[in-house]
Short mmCIF file of C-alpha atoms and ligand atoms in Angstrom, two decimals:
data_model
loop_
_atom_site.label_atom_id
_atom_site.label_comp_id
_atom_site.label_asym_id
_atom_site.label_seq_id
_atom_site.Cartn_x
_atom_site.Cartn_y
_atom_site.Cartn_z
CA MET A 907 -2.74 -9.19 29.65
CA THR A 908 -5.23 -7.22 27.57
CA THR A 909 -8.56 -8.84 26.78
CA SER A 910 -10.89 -7.28 24.24
CA SER A 911 -13.74 -8.23 22.00
CA ILE A 912 -15.11 -7.17 18.60
CA ASN A 913 -18.55 -6.53 20.12
CA GLY A 914 -17.82 -2.85 20.75
CA ALA A 915 -20.20 0.11 20.26
CA LYS A 916 -19.30 1.55 16.82
CA LYS A 917 -19.24 -0.76 13.80
CA LYS A 918 -15.63 -1.11 12.65
CA LYS A 919 -14.33 -1.43 9.10
CA VAL A 920 -11.53 -3.75 7.98
CA ALA A 921 -9.94 -3.87 4.52
CA ILE A 922 -9.00 -7.35 3.29
CA ILE A 923 -6.09 -7.50 0.86
CA SER A 924 -6.08 -10.88 -0.84
CA THR A 925 -3.11 -12.59 -2.53
CA GLY A 926 -4.28 -16.21 -2.97
CA GLY A 927 -2.95 -19.33 -1.21
CA THR A 928 -4.70 -22.43 0.07
CA ILE A 929 -7.18 -20.32 2.02
CA ALA A 930 -8.55 -19.43 -1.43
CA GLY A 931 -7.92 -22.94 -2.76
CA SER A 932 -10.47 -25.16 -4.42
CA GLY A 933 -10.41 -28.89 -5.12
CA ARG A 934 -12.41 -32.10 -4.89
CA ILE A 935 -15.22 -31.52 -2.35
CA GLY A 936 -14.27 -32.74 1.13
CA GLU A 937 -10.60 -33.50 0.34
CA ALA A 938 -7.60 -31.62 1.72
CA GLY A 939 -4.88 -32.98 -0.57
CA MET A 940 -5.61 -32.30 -4.24
CA TYR A 941 -6.50 -28.68 -4.97
CA THR A 942 -5.40 -25.51 -6.70
CA ALA A 943 -4.30 -22.64 -4.47
CA GLY A 944 -5.51 -19.08 -4.95
CA VAL A 945 -8.54 -19.54 -7.21
CA LEU A 946 -11.49 -18.45 -5.02
CA PRO A 947 -12.32 -14.84 -4.11
CA VAL A 948 -12.33 -13.88 -0.39
CA ASP A 949 -16.14 -13.54 -0.63
CA ALA A 950 -16.37 -17.31 -1.04
CA ILE A 951 -14.46 -17.86 2.23
CA LEU A 952 -16.63 -15.28 3.99
CA GLU A 953 -19.67 -17.48 3.25
CA GLY A 954 -18.30 -19.71 6.04
CA ILE A 955 -18.57 -16.84 8.56
CA PRO A 956 -21.95 -15.21 7.76
CA GLN A 957 -22.06 -13.39 11.14
CA ILE A 958 -19.01 -11.29 10.34
CA ARG A 959 -20.77 -8.66 8.21
CA ASP A 960 -23.19 -7.90 11.07
CA GLN A 961 -20.21 -7.10 13.27
CA ILE A 962 -17.70 -5.46 10.93
CA ASP A 963 -17.86 -3.71 7.54
CA LEU A 964 -15.47 -5.19 5.01
CA ASP A 965 -13.67 -3.81 1.94
CA MET A 966 -12.05 -6.29 -0.49
CA ILE A 967 -8.90 -5.49 -2.44
CA SER A 968 -7.23 -8.16 -4.59
CA VAL A 969 -3.49 -7.78 -5.27
CA CYS A 970 -3.03 -11.19 -6.90
CA SER A 971 -4.35 -14.76 -6.82
CA LYS A 972 -1.30 -16.95 -6.45
CA ASP A 973 0.33 -19.80 -4.70
CA SER A 974 2.55 -17.94 -2.20
CA ASN A 975 5.70 -19.50 -3.68
CA ASP A 976 5.13 -17.16 -6.63
CA ILE A 977 4.86 -13.93 -4.60
CA THR A 978 7.33 -11.31 -5.89
CA PRO A 979 8.86 -8.19 -4.32
CA GLU A 980 6.64 -6.23 -6.77
CA ASP A 981 3.56 -7.79 -5.11
CA LEU A 982 4.92 -6.78 -1.69
CA PHE A 983 5.57 -3.19 -2.74
CA ALA A 984 2.03 -3.13 -4.25
CA ILE A 985 0.71 -4.15 -0.81
CA LYS A 986 2.83 -1.38 0.76
CA GLU A 987 1.17 1.23 -1.48
CA ILE A 988 -2.35 -0.03 -0.74
CA ALA A 989 -1.76 -0.39 3.02
CA GLU A 990 -0.26 3.11 3.27
CA ASP A 991 -3.32 4.56 1.47
CA LEU A 992 -5.54 2.70 3.96
CA GLU A 993 -3.50 4.18 6.85
CA TYR A 994 -4.81 7.61 5.80
CA ASP A 995 -8.41 6.44 5.23
CA ASP A 996 -10.22 7.38 8.46
CA SER A 997 -13.08 4.99 7.73
CA VAL A 998 -10.74 1.96 7.94
CA ASP A 999 -9.72 0.55 11.33
CA GLY A 1000 -7.44 -2.27 10.31
CA ILE A 1001 -6.05 -4.41 7.49
CA VAL A 1002 -6.11 -8.17 6.90
CA ILE A 1003 -3.87 -9.82 4.31
CA THR A 1004 -4.80 -13.31 3.12
CA HIS A 1005 -1.80 -15.30 1.88
CA GLY A 1006 -0.55 -18.81 1.24
CA THR A 1007 1.10 -20.39 4.27
CA ASP A 1008 4.25 -21.62 2.49
CA THR A 1009 5.96 -18.22 2.36
CA LEU A 1010 3.66 -16.32 4.74
CA GLU A 1011 6.53 -15.83 7.19
CA GLU A 1012 8.70 -14.21 4.50
CA THR A 1013 5.98 -11.78 3.42
CA ALA A 1014 5.15 -11.04 7.07
CA PHE A 1015 8.77 -10.09 7.85
CA PHE A 1016 9.21 -8.16 4.59
CA LEU A 1017 6.05 -6.12 5.25
CA ASN A 1018 7.04 -5.70 8.92
CA LEU A 1019 10.13 -3.88 7.60
CA ILE A 1020 8.58 -1.81 4.79
CA LEU A 1021 5.04 -0.78 5.83
CA ASN A 1022 4.71 2.77 7.12
CA VAL A 1023 1.47 1.79 8.86
CA SER A 1024 0.45 1.90 12.53
CA LYS A 1025 -3.08 0.49 12.09
CA PRO A 1026 -3.39 -3.23 12.85
CA VAL A 1027 -2.09 -5.39 9.98
CA VAL A 1028 -2.95 -9.06 10.38
CA MET A 1029 -1.98 -11.82 7.97
CA THR A 1030 -3.73 -15.14 7.75
CA GLY A 1031 -3.97 -18.24 5.58
CA ALA A 1032 -5.11 -21.83 5.79
CA MET A 1033 -3.71 -25.33 5.54
CA ARG A 1034 -6.87 -26.81 4.03
CA PRO A 1035 -8.54 -25.48 0.88
CA ALA A 1036 -11.95 -23.82 1.19
CA THR A 1037 -13.59 -26.94 -0.32
CA ALA A 1038 -12.12 -29.39 2.27
CA THR A 1039 -14.00 -30.93 5.18
CA SER A 1040 -13.39 -28.74 8.27
CA ALA A 1041 -11.55 -26.10 6.27
CA ASP A 1042 -9.51 -23.94 8.66
CA GLY A 1043 -9.70 -20.79 6.50
CA PRO A 1044 -13.04 -19.39 7.74
CA MET A 1045 -12.04 -19.42 11.46
CA ASN A 1046 -8.57 -18.05 10.71
CA LEU A 1047 -10.09 -15.27 8.59
CA TYR A 1048 -12.73 -14.50 11.23
CA GLN A 1049 -10.07 -14.16 13.93
CA ALA A 1050 -7.77 -12.12 11.69
CA ILE A 1051 -10.63 -9.68 10.92
CA ALA A 1052 -11.54 -9.46 14.62
CA LEU A 1053 -7.91 -8.72 15.57
CA ALA A 1054 -7.53 -6.15 12.77
CA ALA A 1055 -10.60 -4.33 14.13
CA ASN A 1056 -9.15 -4.35 17.64
CA PRO A 1057 -7.35 -1.11 18.65
CA ASP A 1058 -5.07 -3.10 20.97
CA ALA A 1059 -3.36 -4.51 17.85
CA LYS A 1060 -2.28 -1.01 16.72
CA GLY A 1061 1.43 -0.29 16.51
CA MET A 1062 2.36 -3.97 16.91
CA GLY A 1063 3.89 -4.36 13.46
CA VAL A 1064 2.67 -7.02 11.07
CA LEU A 1065 0.91 -9.81 12.98
CA ALA A 1066 -0.38 -13.19 11.85
CA VAL A 1067 -3.31 -15.17 13.20
CA LEU A 1068 -3.41 -18.90 12.55
CA SER A 1069 -4.95 -21.69 14.57
CA ASP A 1070 -6.13 -19.44 17.47
CA THR A 1071 -2.62 -18.01 17.95
CA ILE A 1072 -1.36 -14.44 17.38
CA TYR A 1073 2.22 -14.32 16.07
CA SER A 1074 4.65 -11.51 15.35
CA GLY A 1075 5.48 -11.35 11.64
CA ARG A 1076 9.16 -11.19 12.58
CA ASP A 1077 9.19 -14.45 14.47
CA LEU A 1078 6.63 -16.91 13.13
CA THR A 1079 7.72 -19.84 11.02
CA LYS A 1080 5.89 -22.70 9.36
CA VAL A 1081 6.93 -25.98 10.99
CA ASN A 1082 4.40 -28.49 9.72
CA SER A 1083 3.43 -29.29 6.13
CA ILE A 1084 0.20 -31.15 6.97
CA LYS A 1085 -1.44 -30.10 10.25
CA THR A 1086 -3.70 -27.07 10.62
CA ASP A 1087 -1.61 -26.00 13.65
CA ALA A 1088 1.35 -25.43 11.34
CA PHE A 1089 3.18 -22.40 12.80
CA GLU A 1090 5.58 -21.82 15.69
CA VAL A 1091 7.71 -19.00 17.04
CA GLY A 1092 10.21 -20.85 19.22
CA ASP A 1093 11.86 -18.96 22.08
CA PRO A 1094 10.11 -15.53 21.72
CA GLY A 1095 6.66 -17.08 22.23
CA PRO A 1096 3.42 -15.89 20.62
CA ILE A 1097 2.04 -12.35 20.95
CA GLY A 1098 -1.24 -13.76 22.23
CA TYR A 1099 -4.20 -16.02 21.63
CA MET A 1100 -7.69 -15.78 20.11
CA GLN A 1101 -10.90 -17.38 21.25
CA ASP A 1102 -13.55 -16.71 18.62
CA GLY A 1103 -13.32 -12.93 18.09
CA ASN A 1104 -11.67 -12.19 21.44
CA ALA A 1105 -7.98 -11.35 21.54
CA TYR A 1106 -5.80 -12.15 24.56
CA LEU A 1107 -2.55 -10.25 24.09
CA ILE A 1108 0.45 -11.24 26.20
CA HIS A 1109 3.35 -9.09 25.01
CA SER A 1110 4.37 -6.72 22.20
CA PRO A 1111 7.24 -7.07 19.68
CA TYR A 1112 10.52 -5.55 20.85
CA ARG A 1113 12.53 -5.20 17.59
CA ARG A 1114 12.07 -2.27 15.16
CA HIS A 1115 9.18 -2.58 12.72
CA THR A 1116 6.73 -0.66 10.47
CA THR A 1117 6.64 3.04 11.46
CA TYR A 1118 9.93 2.59 13.40
CA SER A 1119 11.66 0.84 10.50
CA TRP A 1120 14.16 2.77 8.40
CA PHE A 1121 12.97 0.76 5.35
CA ALA A 1122 9.39 2.05 5.65
CA ARG A 1123 10.38 5.55 4.54
CA SER A 1124 10.81 4.95 0.81
CA VAL A 1125 10.96 2.36 -1.97
CA PRO A 1126 14.43 1.32 -3.22
CA ASP A 1127 15.20 2.01 -6.89
CA HIS A 1128 16.70 -1.48 -7.36
CA LEU A 1129 16.64 -4.78 -5.52
CA ALA A 1130 19.86 -6.56 -4.58
CA ASN A 1131 20.31 -10.25 -5.40
CA VAL A 1132 20.77 -12.24 -2.17
CA GLN A 1133 20.76 -16.05 -2.07
CA ILE A 1134 21.03 -18.72 0.62
CA PHE A 1135 23.81 -21.32 0.84
CA TYR A 1136 22.58 -24.38 2.76
CA VAL A 1137 25.32 -25.98 4.86
CA HIS A 1138 25.34 -29.77 5.27
CA ALA A 1139 27.97 -32.48 5.66
CA GLY A 1140 29.72 -32.73 2.31
CA CYS A 1141 28.45 -29.46 0.81
CA ASP A 1142 30.50 -28.24 -2.16
CA PRO A 1143 32.76 -25.23 -1.43
CA LYS A 1144 32.81 -24.45 -5.18
CA LEU A 1145 29.08 -23.71 -5.01
CA LEU A 1146 29.70 -21.16 -2.26
CA GLN A 1147 32.58 -19.63 -4.24
CA TYR A 1148 30.24 -19.30 -7.25
CA MET A 1149 27.63 -17.58 -5.11
CA LEU A 1150 30.12 -15.13 -3.61
CA ASP A 1151 31.31 -14.27 -7.11
CA HIS A 1152 27.80 -13.74 -8.55
CA TYR A 1153 25.50 -12.31 -5.86
CA ASP A 1154 25.38 -9.09 -3.84
CA GLY A 1155 24.83 -11.02 -0.63
CA VAL A 1156 24.93 -14.63 0.56
CA VAL A 1157 23.24 -15.98 3.68
CA LEU A 1158 24.86 -19.10 5.12
CA ALA A 1159 22.28 -21.47 6.61
CA GLY A 1160 24.85 -22.98 8.95
CA SER A 1161 24.66 -26.08 11.13
CA GLY A 1162 24.43 -25.64 14.91
CA SER A 1163 25.04 -21.99 15.76
CA GLY A 1164 25.86 -21.03 12.14
CA ASN A 1165 28.77 -23.42 11.63
CA TYR A 1166 30.39 -25.09 8.60
CA ALA A 1167 33.22 -27.39 7.52
CA LYS A 1168 36.87 -26.26 7.19
CA ASP A 1169 36.78 -26.17 3.37
CA ILE A 1170 33.80 -23.78 3.54
CA GLN A 1171 35.62 -21.66 6.13
CA GLU A 1172 38.63 -21.50 3.78
CA VAL A 1173 36.48 -20.08 0.95
CA ILE A 1174 35.07 -17.45 3.33
CA GLU A 1175 38.48 -16.48 4.75
CA ASN A 1176 40.07 -16.14 1.29
CA TYR A 1177 37.20 -14.09 -0.15
CA GLU A 1178 38.16 -10.43 -0.74
CA GLY A 1179 35.19 -9.24 -2.88
CA ASN A 1180 32.13 -7.09 -2.13
CA CYS A 1181 29.52 -9.80 -1.54
CA VAL A 1182 28.23 -9.46 2.04
CA ILE A 1183 28.10 -12.76 3.93
CA VAL A 1184 25.59 -13.31 6.75
CA ARG A 1185 25.75 -16.34 9.06
CA THR A 1186 22.52 -17.91 10.33
CA SER A 1187 21.56 -21.20 11.93
CA ARG A 1188 19.45 -23.68 10.01
CA LEU A 1189 17.82 -24.68 13.36
CA LEU A 1190 14.46 -23.45 14.65
CA GLU A 1191 15.74 -22.67 18.16
CA GLY A 1192 18.87 -20.89 19.35
CA ALA A 1193 20.91 -18.36 17.37
CA ALA A 1194 24.02 -17.72 15.27
CA PHE A 1195 26.46 -15.49 17.15
CA GLU A 1196 29.78 -13.88 16.19
CA SER A 1197 32.28 -16.76 16.27
CA PRO A 1198 36.05 -16.48 16.79
CA VAL A 1199 36.21 -20.22 16.01
CA PHE A 1200 34.36 -20.36 12.70
CA ASP A 1201 34.97 -16.76 11.67
CA PRO A 1202 38.21 -15.54 13.28
CA LYS A 1203 38.76 -12.96 10.50
CA ARG A 1204 35.29 -11.45 10.99
CA LYS A 1205 34.30 -11.98 7.37
CA THR A 1206 30.64 -12.63 8.19
CA ILE A 1207 27.79 -10.87 9.99
CA ALA A 1208 25.90 -12.94 12.57
CA ALA A 1209 22.11 -12.88 12.12
CA HIS A 1210 21.44 -14.06 15.69
CA ARG A 1211 17.88 -15.46 15.85
CA LEU A 1212 16.68 -14.66 12.32
CA SER A 1213 16.12 -17.74 10.15
CA PRO A 1214 18.10 -17.97 6.88
CA HIS A 1215 15.12 -16.84 4.77
CA LYS A 1216 14.31 -13.91 7.09
CA ALA A 1217 17.98 -12.86 7.29
CA ARG A 1218 17.97 -12.91 3.48
CA ILE A 1219 15.14 -10.34 3.44
CA LEU A 1220 16.91 -7.94 5.84
CA LEU A 1221 20.17 -8.26 3.91
CA LEU A 1222 18.34 -7.81 0.58
CA LEU A 1223 16.72 -4.57 1.75
CA ALA A 1224 19.96 -3.26 3.27
CA LEU A 1225 21.92 -3.93 0.08
CA SER A 1226 19.13 -2.46 -2.05
CA TYR A 1227 19.83 0.82 -0.20
CA ASN A 1228 23.61 0.38 -0.67
CA MET A 1229 24.25 0.21 3.10
CA ASP A 1230 27.82 -0.61 4.10
CA ARG A 1231 28.92 -3.64 6.11
CA ASP A 1232 29.09 -1.91 9.52
CA ARG A 1233 25.60 -0.49 9.10
CA ILE A 1234 24.29 -3.90 8.05
CA ALA A 1235 25.90 -5.51 11.12
CA ARG A 1236 24.04 -2.99 13.31
CA LEU A 1237 20.74 -3.77 11.53
CA PHE A 1238 20.98 -7.39 12.58
CA LYS A 1239 21.02 -6.23 16.21
CA GLU A 1240 18.08 -3.82 15.80
CA TYR A 1241 15.52 -5.58 13.55
C1 SIN B 878 0.61 -21.45 -0.71
O1 SIN B 878 1.49 -21.17 0.11
O2 SIN B 878 0.14 -20.61 -1.51
C2 SIN B 878 0.10 -22.85 -0.80
C3 SIN B 878 0.11 -23.54 0.49
C4 SIN B 878 -0.76 -22.93 1.56
O3 SIN B 878 -1.34 -21.86 1.44
O4 SIN B 878 -0.87 -23.60 2.62
#
């Protein structure tokens, strides 16, 4: 375990890239329910942690001010450009990205695949708006800044700090729509913990990311259209057929270990087109493996532990670079 603190000798500098979210939300004073996300500047949240500027110099860069459900791939490639400029700025030690919590895990995984950056990159957000009683944003932001200034977080890919916990951007997922302790990672476990500005790191991410990611080398000239088909008892096979006929890729959010009913299996087995089909599990724990029972003709690629929405991102990037099916199948074992 590595233990380190922000109270080092030389004053560090962290760049904060803001995108909006509840952390920048404002509403009726004291209340957590009724508010508008992404309206306050990061400076307003920093008022809740006045000590931070004595410890670390900060640069503010705003990419957008949105609810995270409205984040686009263009926003993510704008962050890539800014973060890669900051990688070459010797005065900057690390990068924080503030973001809404609803799709934070999708942005974290997307950036984990596309950023050619080895400096610490730490995402954070909040479940309560800045104007709520006991808003969680200031502490989350304080800890994210402290971790971004910490050299031990270098080369770890995109991390996220929420509720005193350090997560890998590949693995974290939002599991609670109300509580401030809203994120989980399931089987892989967290990367570490924070207490105030001190980071306690336990392990490092194993799968390929950032400077080791093939996708960090360039920007694709088009983006593939990949959608998710949610499997449930009684789901309509015609909807899946439509998706296979209209999209470049379809991710099946299967039951159990990526399973589905016989009429869905029939659509998959009869499909002869170019749409690439990836099988995931809609469950938080476990994985979707290659299945001779549900996929005897090997028409799908198993996403193993990636959630449907994270598998969608990997498939989207792969298809945006026109990778073939065998290459894509290998990606799901490497990333
Ligand atoms: C959002 O995701 O932008 C709104 C919700 C949140 O930040 O918790």
